[in-house]
Short mmCIF file of C-alpha atoms in Angstrom, two decimals:
data_model
loop_
_atom_site.label_atom_id
_atom_site.label_comp_id
_atom_site.label_asym_id
_atom_site.label_seq_id
_atom_site.Cartn_x
_atom_site.Cartn_y
_atom_site.Cartn_z
CA MET V 632 -16.50 0.47 -37.16
CA LEU V 633 -17.38 0.50 -33.49
CA ASP V 634 -20.15 -2.01 -34.16
CA TYR V 635 -17.65 -4.29 -35.88
CA LEU V 636 -15.27 -4.07 -32.90
CA ILE V 637 -18.09 -4.97 -30.55
CA THR V 638 -18.94 -8.06 -32.61
CA LEU V 639 -15.30 -9.15 -32.31
CA MET V 640 -15.23 -8.87 -28.52
CA PRO V 641 -16.83 -12.16 -27.36
CA ALA V 642 -14.31 -14.25 -29.33
CA MET V 643 -11.43 -11.99 -28.35
CA LEU V 644 -12.28 -12.04 -24.68
CA SER V 645 -12.59 -15.80 -24.59
CA GLY V 646 -9.20 -15.95 -26.32
CA LEU V 647 -7.84 -13.51 -23.75
CA GLU V 648 -9.11 -15.74 -20.98
CA VAL V 649 -7.09 -18.70 -22.26
CA THR V 650 -4.04 -16.46 -22.70
CA LEU V 651 -4.32 -15.15 -19.14
CA LYS V 652 -4.90 -18.60 -17.66
CA ILE V 653 -1.78 -19.98 -19.32
CA PHE V 654 0.13 -16.86 -18.33
CA PHE V 655 -0.74 -16.81 -14.62
CA LEU V 656 -0.61 -20.54 -14.05
CA THR V 657 2.78 -20.71 -15.77
CA LEU V 658 4.11 -17.98 -13.47
CA VAL V 659 2.64 -19.53 -10.33
CA PHE V 660 4.33 -22.87 -11.00
CA SER V 661 7.46 -21.98 -12.93
CA ILE V 662 8.93 -19.38 -10.57
CA PRO V 663 8.98 -21.63 -7.47
CA LEU V 664 10.11 -24.56 -9.63
CA GLY V 665 12.81 -22.36 -11.15
CA ILE V 666 14.09 -21.43 -7.67
CA LEU V 667 14.19 -25.10 -6.66
CA VAL V 668 16.02 -26.00 -9.87
CA ALA V 669 18.52 -23.18 -9.26
CA VAL V 670 19.18 -24.48 -5.75
CA GLY V 671 19.61 -28.00 -7.11
CA ARG V 672 21.93 -26.72 -9.82
CA LEU V 673 24.11 -25.09 -7.14
CA SER V 674 24.06 -28.11 -4.84
CA LYS V 675 27.03 -30.42 -4.41
CA ILE V 676 25.01 -33.49 -5.44
CA LYS V 677 26.73 -34.29 -8.71
CA PRO V 678 24.06 -36.56 -10.32
CA LEU V 679 21.41 -33.91 -9.56
CA VAL V 680 23.55 -31.17 -11.11
CA ALA V 681 24.07 -33.30 -14.22
CA VAL V 682 20.35 -34.03 -14.61
CA ILE V 683 19.51 -30.34 -14.21
CA GLN V 684 22.13 -29.31 -16.74
CA VAL V 685 20.62 -31.68 -19.31
CA TYR V 686 17.12 -30.41 -18.48
CA ILE V 687 18.16 -26.77 -18.93
CA TRP V 688 20.04 -27.60 -22.11
CA ILE V 689 16.95 -29.24 -23.65
CA MET V 690 14.54 -26.52 -22.51
CA ARG V 691 16.70 -23.68 -23.74
CA GLY V 692 18.09 -25.54 -26.72
CA THR V 693 14.83 -26.42 -28.46
CA PRO V 694 11.93 -24.19 -29.51
CA LEU V 695 9.04 -23.99 -27.08
CA LEU V 696 6.78 -24.83 -30.02
CA LEU V 697 8.57 -28.14 -30.43
CA GLN V 698 8.25 -28.87 -26.71
CA LEU V 699 4.51 -28.21 -26.88
CA ILE V 700 4.18 -30.60 -29.80
CA PHE V 701 6.17 -33.32 -28.03
CA ILE V 702 4.26 -33.07 -24.77
CA TYR V 703 0.82 -33.03 -26.40
CA PHE V 704 1.23 -35.16 -29.53
CA GLY V 705 4.41 -37.07 -28.67
CA LEU V 706 3.27 -38.33 -25.30
CA GLY V 707 -0.16 -39.02 -26.84
CA LEU V 708 1.19 -41.50 -29.38
CA PRO V 709 -0.18 -45.04 -28.92
CA THR V 710 3.34 -46.31 -28.13
CA VAL V 711 3.65 -43.87 -25.21
CA GLY V 712 -0.03 -43.69 -24.36
CA LEU V 713 -0.02 -40.60 -22.19
CA GLN V 714 -2.65 -38.42 -23.82
CA LEU V 715 -2.91 -35.21 -21.81
CA GLU V 716 -5.67 -32.64 -22.00
CA ARG V 717 -4.79 -29.79 -24.35
CA PHE V 718 -4.64 -27.24 -21.58
CA THR V 719 -2.69 -29.50 -19.21
CA ALA V 720 -0.18 -30.34 -21.91
CA ALA V 721 0.30 -26.68 -22.79
CA LEU V 722 0.71 -25.72 -19.15
CA ILE V 723 3.25 -28.48 -18.47
CA ALA V 724 5.30 -27.43 -21.50
CA PHE V 725 5.23 -23.78 -20.45
CA VAL V 726 6.07 -24.48 -16.81
CA LEU V 727 8.99 -26.76 -17.70
CA ASN V 728 10.31 -24.30 -20.27
CA TYR V 729 9.98 -21.18 -18.17
CA ALA V 730 11.28 -22.88 -15.01
CA ALA V 731 14.51 -23.55 -16.90
CA TYR V 732 14.92 -19.87 -17.79
CA PHE V 733 13.95 -18.72 -14.30
CA ALA V 734 16.38 -21.26 -12.83
CA GLU V 735 19.26 -19.69 -14.74
CA ILE V 736 18.20 -16.21 -13.66
CA PHE V 737 17.95 -17.24 -10.01
CA ARG V 738 21.21 -19.17 -10.19
CA GLY V 739 22.97 -16.00 -11.26
CA GLY V 740 21.26 -14.09 -8.46
CA ILE V 741 22.15 -16.64 -5.81
CA GLU V 742 25.77 -16.78 -6.96
CA SER V 743 26.07 -13.01 -6.68
CA ILE V 744 25.35 -13.05 -2.93
CA ASP V 745 28.55 -12.50 -0.96
CA LYS V 746 29.73 -15.60 0.88
CA GLY V 747 30.11 -13.45 3.99
CA GLN V 748 26.31 -13.43 4.20
CA TYR V 749 26.30 -17.22 4.53
CA GLU V 750 29.09 -17.10 7.10
CA ALA V 751 27.32 -14.45 9.16
CA ALA V 752 24.14 -16.53 9.09
CA LYS V 753 26.06 -19.64 10.06
CA VAL V 754 27.76 -18.13 13.09
CA LEU V 755 24.38 -16.79 14.23
CA GLY V 756 23.01 -20.34 14.19
CA PHE V 757 20.73 -20.16 11.14
CA SER V 758 19.96 -23.48 9.49
CA PRO V 759 20.65 -23.74 5.75
CA VAL V 760 16.92 -23.41 5.00
CA GLN V 761 16.56 -20.34 7.25
CA THR V 762 19.66 -18.84 5.67
CA PHE V 763 18.19 -19.28 2.23
CA MET V 764 14.68 -18.08 3.03
CA ARG V 765 15.53 -15.16 5.33
CA ILE V 766 18.93 -13.95 4.16
CA VAL V 767 19.68 -15.09 0.61
CA LEU V 768 16.34 -15.19 -1.24
CA PRO V 769 15.13 -11.68 -0.29
CA GLN V 770 18.39 -10.24 -1.60
CA VAL V 771 18.25 -12.41 -4.73
CA VAL V 772 14.72 -11.23 -5.55
CA LYS V 773 15.89 -7.63 -5.68
CA ILE V 774 18.80 -8.53 -7.93
CA VAL V 775 16.83 -10.66 -10.40
CA LEU V 776 13.72 -8.46 -10.66
CA PRO V 777 14.68 -6.78 -13.97
CA SER V 778 15.54 -10.10 -15.63
CA VAL V 779 12.39 -11.73 -14.28
CA ALA V 780 10.29 -8.82 -15.59
CA ASN V 781 11.84 -9.34 -19.01
CA GLU V 782 11.03 -13.02 -18.97
CA VAL V 783 7.47 -12.40 -17.77
CA ILE V 784 6.80 -10.03 -20.66
CA THR V 785 8.19 -12.57 -23.10
CA LEU V 786 5.81 -15.10 -21.57
CA VAL V 787 2.79 -12.91 -22.39
CA LYS V 788 3.65 -13.16 -26.07
CA ASP V 789 4.79 -16.79 -25.97
CA THR V 790 1.29 -17.83 -24.85
CA ALA V 791 0.32 -17.39 -28.52
CA LEU V 792 2.14 -20.66 -29.21
CA VAL V 793 -0.54 -22.77 -27.52
CA TYR V 794 -2.58 -22.60 -30.75
CA VAL V 795 -0.46 -25.55 -31.90
CA VAL V 796 -2.25 -27.92 -29.53
CA GLY V 797 -5.59 -26.44 -30.60
CA LEU V 798 -6.24 -24.04 -27.74
CA GLY V 799 -8.12 -20.90 -28.69
CA GLU V 800 -6.02 -18.13 -27.23
CA LEU V 801 -6.01 -14.47 -28.17
CA LEU V 802 -3.96 -14.55 -31.35
CA ARG V 803 -5.88 -17.54 -32.68
CA ALA V 804 -9.17 -15.72 -32.06
CA GLY V 805 -7.76 -12.81 -34.05
CA ARG V 806 -6.63 -15.03 -36.91
CA ILE V 807 -10.04 -16.73 -37.17
CA ALA V 808 -11.83 -13.38 -37.28
CA SER V 809 -9.31 -12.00 -39.77
CA ASN V 810 -9.74 -14.92 -42.16
CA ARG V 811 -13.51 -14.83 -41.87
CA ASP V 812 -13.87 -11.09 -42.41
CA VAL V 813 -10.87 -10.62 -44.73
CA SER V 814 -9.71 -7.79 -42.49
CA LEU V 815 -6.59 -6.86 -40.54
CA VAL V 816 -8.64 -5.11 -37.87
CA PRO V 817 -8.87 -8.20 -35.63
CA PHE V 818 -5.05 -8.37 -35.59
CA VAL V 819 -4.88 -4.71 -34.63
CA VAL V 820 -7.23 -5.48 -31.73
CA VAL V 821 -5.05 -8.42 -30.72
CA GLY V 822 -1.98 -6.18 -30.79
CA VAL V 823 -3.71 -3.64 -28.57
CA PHE V 824 -4.58 -6.37 -26.07
CA TYR V 825 -0.96 -7.55 -25.91
CA LEU V 826 0.28 -3.99 -25.52
CA ALA V 827 -2.20 -3.36 -22.71
CA LEU V 828 -1.08 -6.51 -20.90
CA THR V 829 2.59 -5.56 -21.22
CA ALA V 830 1.87 -2.03 -20.04
CA ILE V 831 0.16 -3.36 -16.93
CA LEU V 832 3.00 -5.78 -16.22
CA THR V 833 5.63 -3.09 -16.71
CA LYS V 834 3.79 -0.93 -14.18
CA VAL V 835 3.49 -3.82 -11.72
CA PHE V 836 7.21 -4.56 -11.93
CA GLN V 837 8.04 -0.88 -11.49
CA GLN V 838 6.02 -0.96 -8.27
CA ILE V 839 7.76 -4.10 -7.04
CA GLU V 840 11.17 -2.62 -7.83
CA LYS V 841 10.20 0.50 -5.93
CA ARG V 842 9.24 -1.62 -2.94
CA TYR V 843 12.69 -3.20 -2.98
CA ALA V 844 14.46 0.14 -3.34
CA TYR V 845 14.54 0.72 0.44
CA TYR V 846 18.07 -0.64 0.64
CA GLN V 847 21.11 -0.74 -1.60
CA MET L 2 38.32 -20.82 31.10
CA VAL L 3 35.75 -20.07 28.39
CA LEU L 4 37.71 -21.22 25.38
CA LYS L 5 40.31 -23.92 25.10
CA VAL L 6 42.05 -24.97 21.92
CA GLU L 7 44.37 -27.97 21.92
CA GLY L 8 46.60 -29.53 19.30
CA LEU L 9 44.80 -28.01 16.33
CA TRP L 10 45.95 -29.08 12.87
CA LYS L 11 44.55 -27.96 9.57
CA SER L 12 45.73 -28.34 6.01
CA PHE L 13 44.37 -27.12 2.70
CA LYS L 14 45.42 -29.57 0.02
CA THR L 15 49.14 -29.98 0.60
CA GLU L 16 49.65 -26.83 2.62
CA GLN L 17 49.78 -27.20 6.38
CA VAL L 18 48.03 -24.07 7.67
CA LEU L 19 47.79 -24.85 11.38
CA LYS L 20 50.42 -26.92 13.16
CA ASP L 21 49.59 -28.05 16.67
CA VAL L 22 48.03 -24.80 17.83
CA GLY L 23 46.81 -24.60 21.40
CA PHE L 24 45.84 -21.84 23.81
CA SER L 25 43.13 -20.90 26.25
CA LEU L 26 41.10 -17.81 26.98
CA GLN L 27 39.79 -16.73 30.37
CA THR L 28 36.66 -14.85 31.30
CA GLY L 29 37.25 -11.11 30.98
CA GLU L 30 40.51 -11.56 29.15
CA ILE L 31 41.48 -9.84 25.90
CA LEU L 32 43.75 -12.03 23.83
CA ALA L 33 45.28 -10.73 20.63
CA ILE L 34 46.56 -13.16 18.04
CA ILE L 35 49.02 -11.37 15.81
CA GLY L 36 50.97 -12.33 12.75
CA ARG L 37 51.38 -11.64 9.08
CA SER L 38 48.72 -12.50 6.57
CA GLY L 39 49.14 -16.15 5.75
CA SER L 40 50.30 -16.99 9.26
CA GLY L 41 47.18 -19.07 9.89
CA LYS L 42 45.51 -16.71 12.35
CA THR L 43 42.38 -16.25 10.26
CA THR L 44 42.07 -19.99 9.68
CA LEU L 45 42.38 -20.48 13.44
CA LEU L 46 39.50 -18.10 14.03
CA ARG L 47 37.45 -19.79 11.33
CA CYS L 48 38.06 -23.18 12.96
CA ILE L 49 36.86 -21.84 16.30
CA ASN L 50 33.73 -20.49 14.63
CA ASN L 51 33.19 -23.77 12.82
CA LEU L 52 33.38 -22.11 9.41
CA VAL L 53 36.09 -24.59 8.48
CA LYS L 54 36.58 -28.04 9.97
CA CYS L 55 39.95 -28.79 11.48
CA ASP L 56 41.79 -32.04 10.73
CA ARG L 57 42.90 -32.85 14.26
CA GLY L 58 42.66 -31.32 17.68
CA SER L 59 40.07 -30.14 20.18
CA ILE L 60 38.10 -26.94 20.63
CA MET L 61 36.08 -26.44 23.80
CA VAL L 62 33.77 -23.49 24.47
CA ASP L 63 32.47 -23.06 28.03
CA GLY L 64 32.91 -26.76 28.78
CA ILE L 65 31.26 -27.97 25.55
CA TYR L 66 33.42 -29.60 22.93
CA LEU L 67 32.93 -28.23 19.44
CA CYS L 68 35.29 -30.93 18.31
CA ARG L 69 37.57 -33.34 20.07
CA GLN L 70 40.28 -35.66 19.03
CA VAL L 71 39.40 -39.33 19.39
CA THR L 72 41.84 -42.17 18.97
CA ASP L 73 40.48 -45.64 18.34
CA ALA L 74 41.50 -48.76 16.42
CA ASN L 75 41.06 -46.92 13.12
CA GLY L 76 43.43 -44.15 14.11
CA THR L 77 43.05 -40.59 15.26
CA LYS L 78 40.23 -38.42 14.06
CA CYS L 79 38.37 -35.27 14.95
CA VAL L 80 34.77 -35.72 16.09
CA TYR L 81 32.42 -32.74 15.88
CA ALA L 82 29.50 -31.95 18.17
CA LYS L 83 25.99 -32.75 16.94
CA GLY L 84 23.51 -30.08 15.84
CA PRO L 85 21.90 -29.16 19.20
CA GLU L 86 25.29 -28.92 20.92
CA GLN L 87 26.65 -26.85 18.06
CA LEU L 88 23.74 -24.48 18.52
CA GLN L 89 24.60 -24.17 22.23
CA ILE L 90 28.14 -23.27 21.19
CA ARG L 91 26.88 -20.74 18.64
CA LYS L 92 25.05 -19.01 21.47
CA ARG L 93 28.21 -18.75 23.54
CA LEU L 94 30.40 -17.53 20.71
CA GLY L 95 30.05 -14.12 19.08
CA MET L 96 31.81 -13.27 15.84
CA VAL L 97 32.51 -9.87 14.28
CA PHE L 98 33.73 -10.25 10.70
CA GLN L 99 36.36 -8.04 9.14
CA SER L 100 33.82 -6.78 6.59
CA PHE L 101 31.01 -6.98 9.20
CA ASN L 102 28.67 -8.96 6.90
CA LEU L 103 25.54 -7.18 8.04
CA PHE L 104 22.34 -8.22 6.28
CA PRO L 105 21.75 -5.32 3.84
CA HIS L 106 18.02 -5.93 3.46
CA MET L 107 17.35 -5.66 7.19
CA SER L 108 17.31 -2.63 9.43
CA VAL L 109 19.82 -2.34 12.26
CA LEU L 110 17.27 -3.62 14.77
CA GLU L 111 16.25 -6.53 12.52
CA ASN L 112 19.90 -7.46 12.02
CA ILE L 113 20.29 -7.77 15.78
CA ILE L 114 17.06 -9.58 16.68
CA GLU L 115 16.84 -11.92 13.67
CA ALA L 116 18.90 -14.76 15.18
CA PRO L 117 17.49 -14.53 18.73
CA VAL L 118 13.91 -14.52 17.41
CA ARG L 119 14.20 -16.97 14.52
CA VAL L 120 16.83 -19.38 15.77
CA PHE L 121 16.64 -19.23 19.55
CA ARG L 122 12.93 -18.46 19.90
CA VAL L 123 13.39 -15.44 22.14
CA PRO L 124 10.06 -13.54 22.30
CA ARG L 125 10.29 -10.54 19.97
CA PRO L 126 9.63 -7.81 22.61
CA GLU L 127 12.35 -9.27 24.80
CA ALA L 128 14.79 -9.47 21.87
CA GLU L 129 14.00 -5.89 20.87
CA GLU L 130 14.52 -4.63 24.40
CA LYS L 131 17.88 -6.35 24.58
CA ALA L 132 18.82 -4.99 21.15
CA ARG L 133 17.94 -1.44 22.21
CA ARG L 134 20.07 -1.79 25.35
CA LEU L 135 23.00 -2.92 23.21
CA LEU L 136 22.47 -0.09 20.74
CA ALA L 137 22.41 2.41 23.60
CA MET L 138 25.61 0.95 25.02
CA LEU L 139 27.26 1.30 21.60
CA GLU L 140 25.87 4.82 21.07
CA LEU L 141 23.66 3.79 18.19
CA GLN L 142 20.29 4.43 19.84
CA ASP L 143 19.09 6.66 17.00
CA LYS L 144 20.07 4.14 14.30
CA GLU L 145 17.75 1.22 14.97
CA ALA L 146 15.60 1.89 11.89
CA ALA L 147 18.54 2.65 9.61
CA TYR L 148 19.75 0.22 6.95
CA PRO L 149 23.40 -0.84 6.75
CA PHE L 150 24.07 1.18 3.57
CA GLU L 151 23.20 4.34 5.51
CA LEU L 152 25.88 3.74 8.16
CA SER L 153 29.55 4.64 8.34
CA GLY L 154 32.18 1.94 8.69
CA GLY L 155 32.51 2.48 12.43
CA GLN L 156 28.75 2.37 12.91
CA LYS L 157 28.49 -0.83 10.88
CA GLN L 158 31.13 -2.39 13.07
CA ARG L 159 29.25 -1.47 16.23
CA VAL L 160 26.06 -2.94 14.77
CA ALA L 161 28.00 -6.12 14.03
CA ILE L 162 29.19 -6.14 17.65
CA ALA L 163 25.63 -5.57 18.90
CA ARG L 164 24.40 -8.42 16.68
CA ALA L 165 27.11 -10.72 18.03
CA CYS L 166 26.25 -9.70 21.61
CA ALA L 167 22.51 -10.32 21.25
CA LEU L 168 22.72 -13.85 22.62
CA ASN L 169 24.97 -12.96 25.58
CA PRO L 170 28.03 -14.82 24.34
CA LEU L 171 30.90 -15.73 26.63
CA VAL L 172 33.52 -15.37 23.93
CA MET L 173 33.68 -12.55 21.42
CA CYS L 174 35.82 -13.01 18.33
CA LEU L 175 36.85 -10.06 16.20
CA ASP L 176 38.65 -10.46 12.89
CA GLU L 177 40.95 -7.50 12.14
CA PRO L 178 38.76 -4.97 13.98
CA THR L 179 40.85 -1.96 12.95
CA SER L 180 41.43 -2.78 9.28
CA ALA L 181 38.26 -1.14 7.92
CA LEU L 182 38.33 1.84 10.28
CA ASP L 183 39.66 5.34 10.04
CA PRO L 184 42.60 5.81 12.43
CA GLU L 185 40.65 8.18 14.67
CA LEU L 186 38.08 5.45 15.37
CA ARG L 187 40.67 3.05 16.81
CA GLU L 188 40.43 4.38 20.33
CA GLY L 189 36.65 3.98 20.23
CA ILE L 190 36.78 0.31 19.27
CA ALA L 191 39.52 -0.28 21.84
CA GLN L 192 37.22 1.07 24.55
CA THR L 193 34.30 -1.00 23.25
CA ILE L 194 36.43 -4.15 23.44
CA GLU L 195 37.55 -3.28 26.97
CA ASN L 196 33.93 -2.70 27.88
CA LEU L 197 32.96 -6.18 26.62
CA ALA L 198 35.77 -7.75 28.61
CA ALA L 199 34.75 -5.78 31.71
CA GLN L 200 31.29 -7.33 31.37
CA GLY L 201 32.88 -10.76 31.61
CA MET L 202 33.38 -11.81 28.01
CA GLY L 203 36.57 -13.38 26.84
CA VAL L 204 37.68 -11.42 23.78
CA LEU L 205 39.72 -13.04 21.04
CA LEU L 206 40.96 -10.64 18.44
CA ILE L 207 42.99 -11.26 15.35
CA THR L 208 45.08 -8.42 14.08
CA HIS L 209 48.25 -7.51 12.29
CA ASP L 210 48.04 -4.07 13.91
CA MET L 211 50.74 -4.17 16.60
CA VAL L 212 49.94 -0.76 17.99
CA PHE L 213 46.34 -1.76 18.49
CA ALA L 214 47.28 -5.07 20.10
CA LYS L 215 49.59 -3.22 22.45
CA ARG L 216 46.83 -0.77 23.30
CA VAL L 217 44.04 -3.23 24.06
CA ALA L 218 45.29 -6.76 24.71
CA HIS L 219 45.99 -8.39 28.05
CA ARG L 220 47.81 -11.27 26.44
CA VAL L 221 49.41 -11.72 23.03
CA ILE L 222 50.05 -14.75 20.83
CA PHE L 223 52.35 -14.43 17.84
CA MET L 224 51.77 -16.82 14.97
CA GLU L 225 53.85 -17.58 11.94
CA GLU L 226 53.50 -20.31 9.31
CA GLY L 227 50.74 -21.97 11.27
CA GLU L 228 52.61 -22.16 14.55
CA ILE L 229 52.54 -20.20 17.76
CA LEU L 230 56.03 -18.73 18.02
CA ALA L 231 55.55 -16.73 21.18
CA GLU L 232 52.93 -16.20 23.82
CA GLY L 233 52.80 -14.05 26.91
CA SER L 234 51.20 -11.22 28.78
CA LYS L 235 51.38 -7.98 26.86
CA GLU L 236 54.12 -6.64 29.16
CA GLU L 237 56.27 -9.75 28.82
CA PHE L 238 55.68 -10.00 25.13
CA PHE L 239 56.67 -6.49 24.18
CA ALA L 240 59.45 -6.12 26.78
CA ASP L 241 61.27 -9.30 26.06
CA ILE L 242 61.39 -10.11 22.38
CA ASN L 243 64.40 -12.18 21.54
CA ASN L 244 62.98 -13.77 18.45
CA GLU L 245 64.33 -12.14 15.31
CA ARG L 246 61.27 -12.91 13.23
CA ILE L 247 58.94 -11.28 15.73
CA LYS L 248 61.24 -8.31 16.05
CA SER L 249 61.25 -7.78 12.31
CA PHE L 250 57.46 -8.07 12.26
CA ILE L 251 57.02 -5.50 14.99
CA ALA L 252 59.49 -3.18 13.34
CA GLY L 253 57.29 -3.47 10.26
#
């Protein structure tokens, strides 16, 4: 049994690598983009608000799988002619999709900040950017942490969708091994990997929440 | 004269909130603006702090116009100071909000030095030294590392005063300074306000607390429905009330 598990590892680990790459790169790009989208959504520039509302509607209103297919295969059609690399296409789809969800989370957080905080910052001479970066955002981060953690854990599992553009991530590696060996063991291994990742992330978010617990 | 307000008008939609309001404040003077809620006194304070823009009129702080009324071929309008001038005014004007609006994620010391360091580029050691002097003056010397949630209402208010004092303003505005305080803390805040005035600040306070106004103010303005109905030194004001509406207000 142990020997069998060891033979599975090279394929599993290379699948894990793809999963982790998609995961981390999506986070790195989608959280800042989500914050920017949230700020735009709350701005008074009406055309911008309208565009963002449509963007969020599409991203939340269609399956991520469909978005992946459109960005990889749809844009690659001869009539459009924008054939992206598999990985790039997958990453763009994930970043756009997750930024929309993060934007809604951050919008809620920003709206929950008392307007007195803005007024206090204003009378002290803070610029709007300073007010946001020094006063609003640090308070928003504390408020949105639980929702962001939720979304991040969902992202771990959503990475399995990139198989549709032909990327060999963790679950795909498991499926190939399972079909080849007519065994469910590879899927059990895959499940353990996902559980380990979620356990680590849960721990990390607990630590971050603890770090923000210094004030109420 | 550190603050001069002339011919101020402000309306929200169809409601006229300020109607031709004008007054001035001297160095070291404590001026109380009193009136019922809805009398326009809070809007007046917000106009002075540039939290709302007035429709017409002029506001001058220490010789710098925050806004001034200009009449040209297109009619009369209110022209506001540009960014750098506004920042100069911010420095000269301190504001203590009714609910204090401290930054909850910053310690007491950080609350006080944040604006001097980030906005006005005061070197951090200098800003900290000034902050500690203010905290000592307000009997908060052991609270510099505390966070706002750990403080009582009276302590929060004194931190808000320290924060507003950090840039050595010439005018200190306080919105309803007694409303969030236990009655036994009123004398303390009265003394703090007198102390600020003794150091040369002009103090503008908004209150509906007549007893407090009588205790602390040098001069009193009574507002109703956006207008100044009466104005005078405290002695004149309270000795010689022949306006029925003011009398009924004072009687409660």
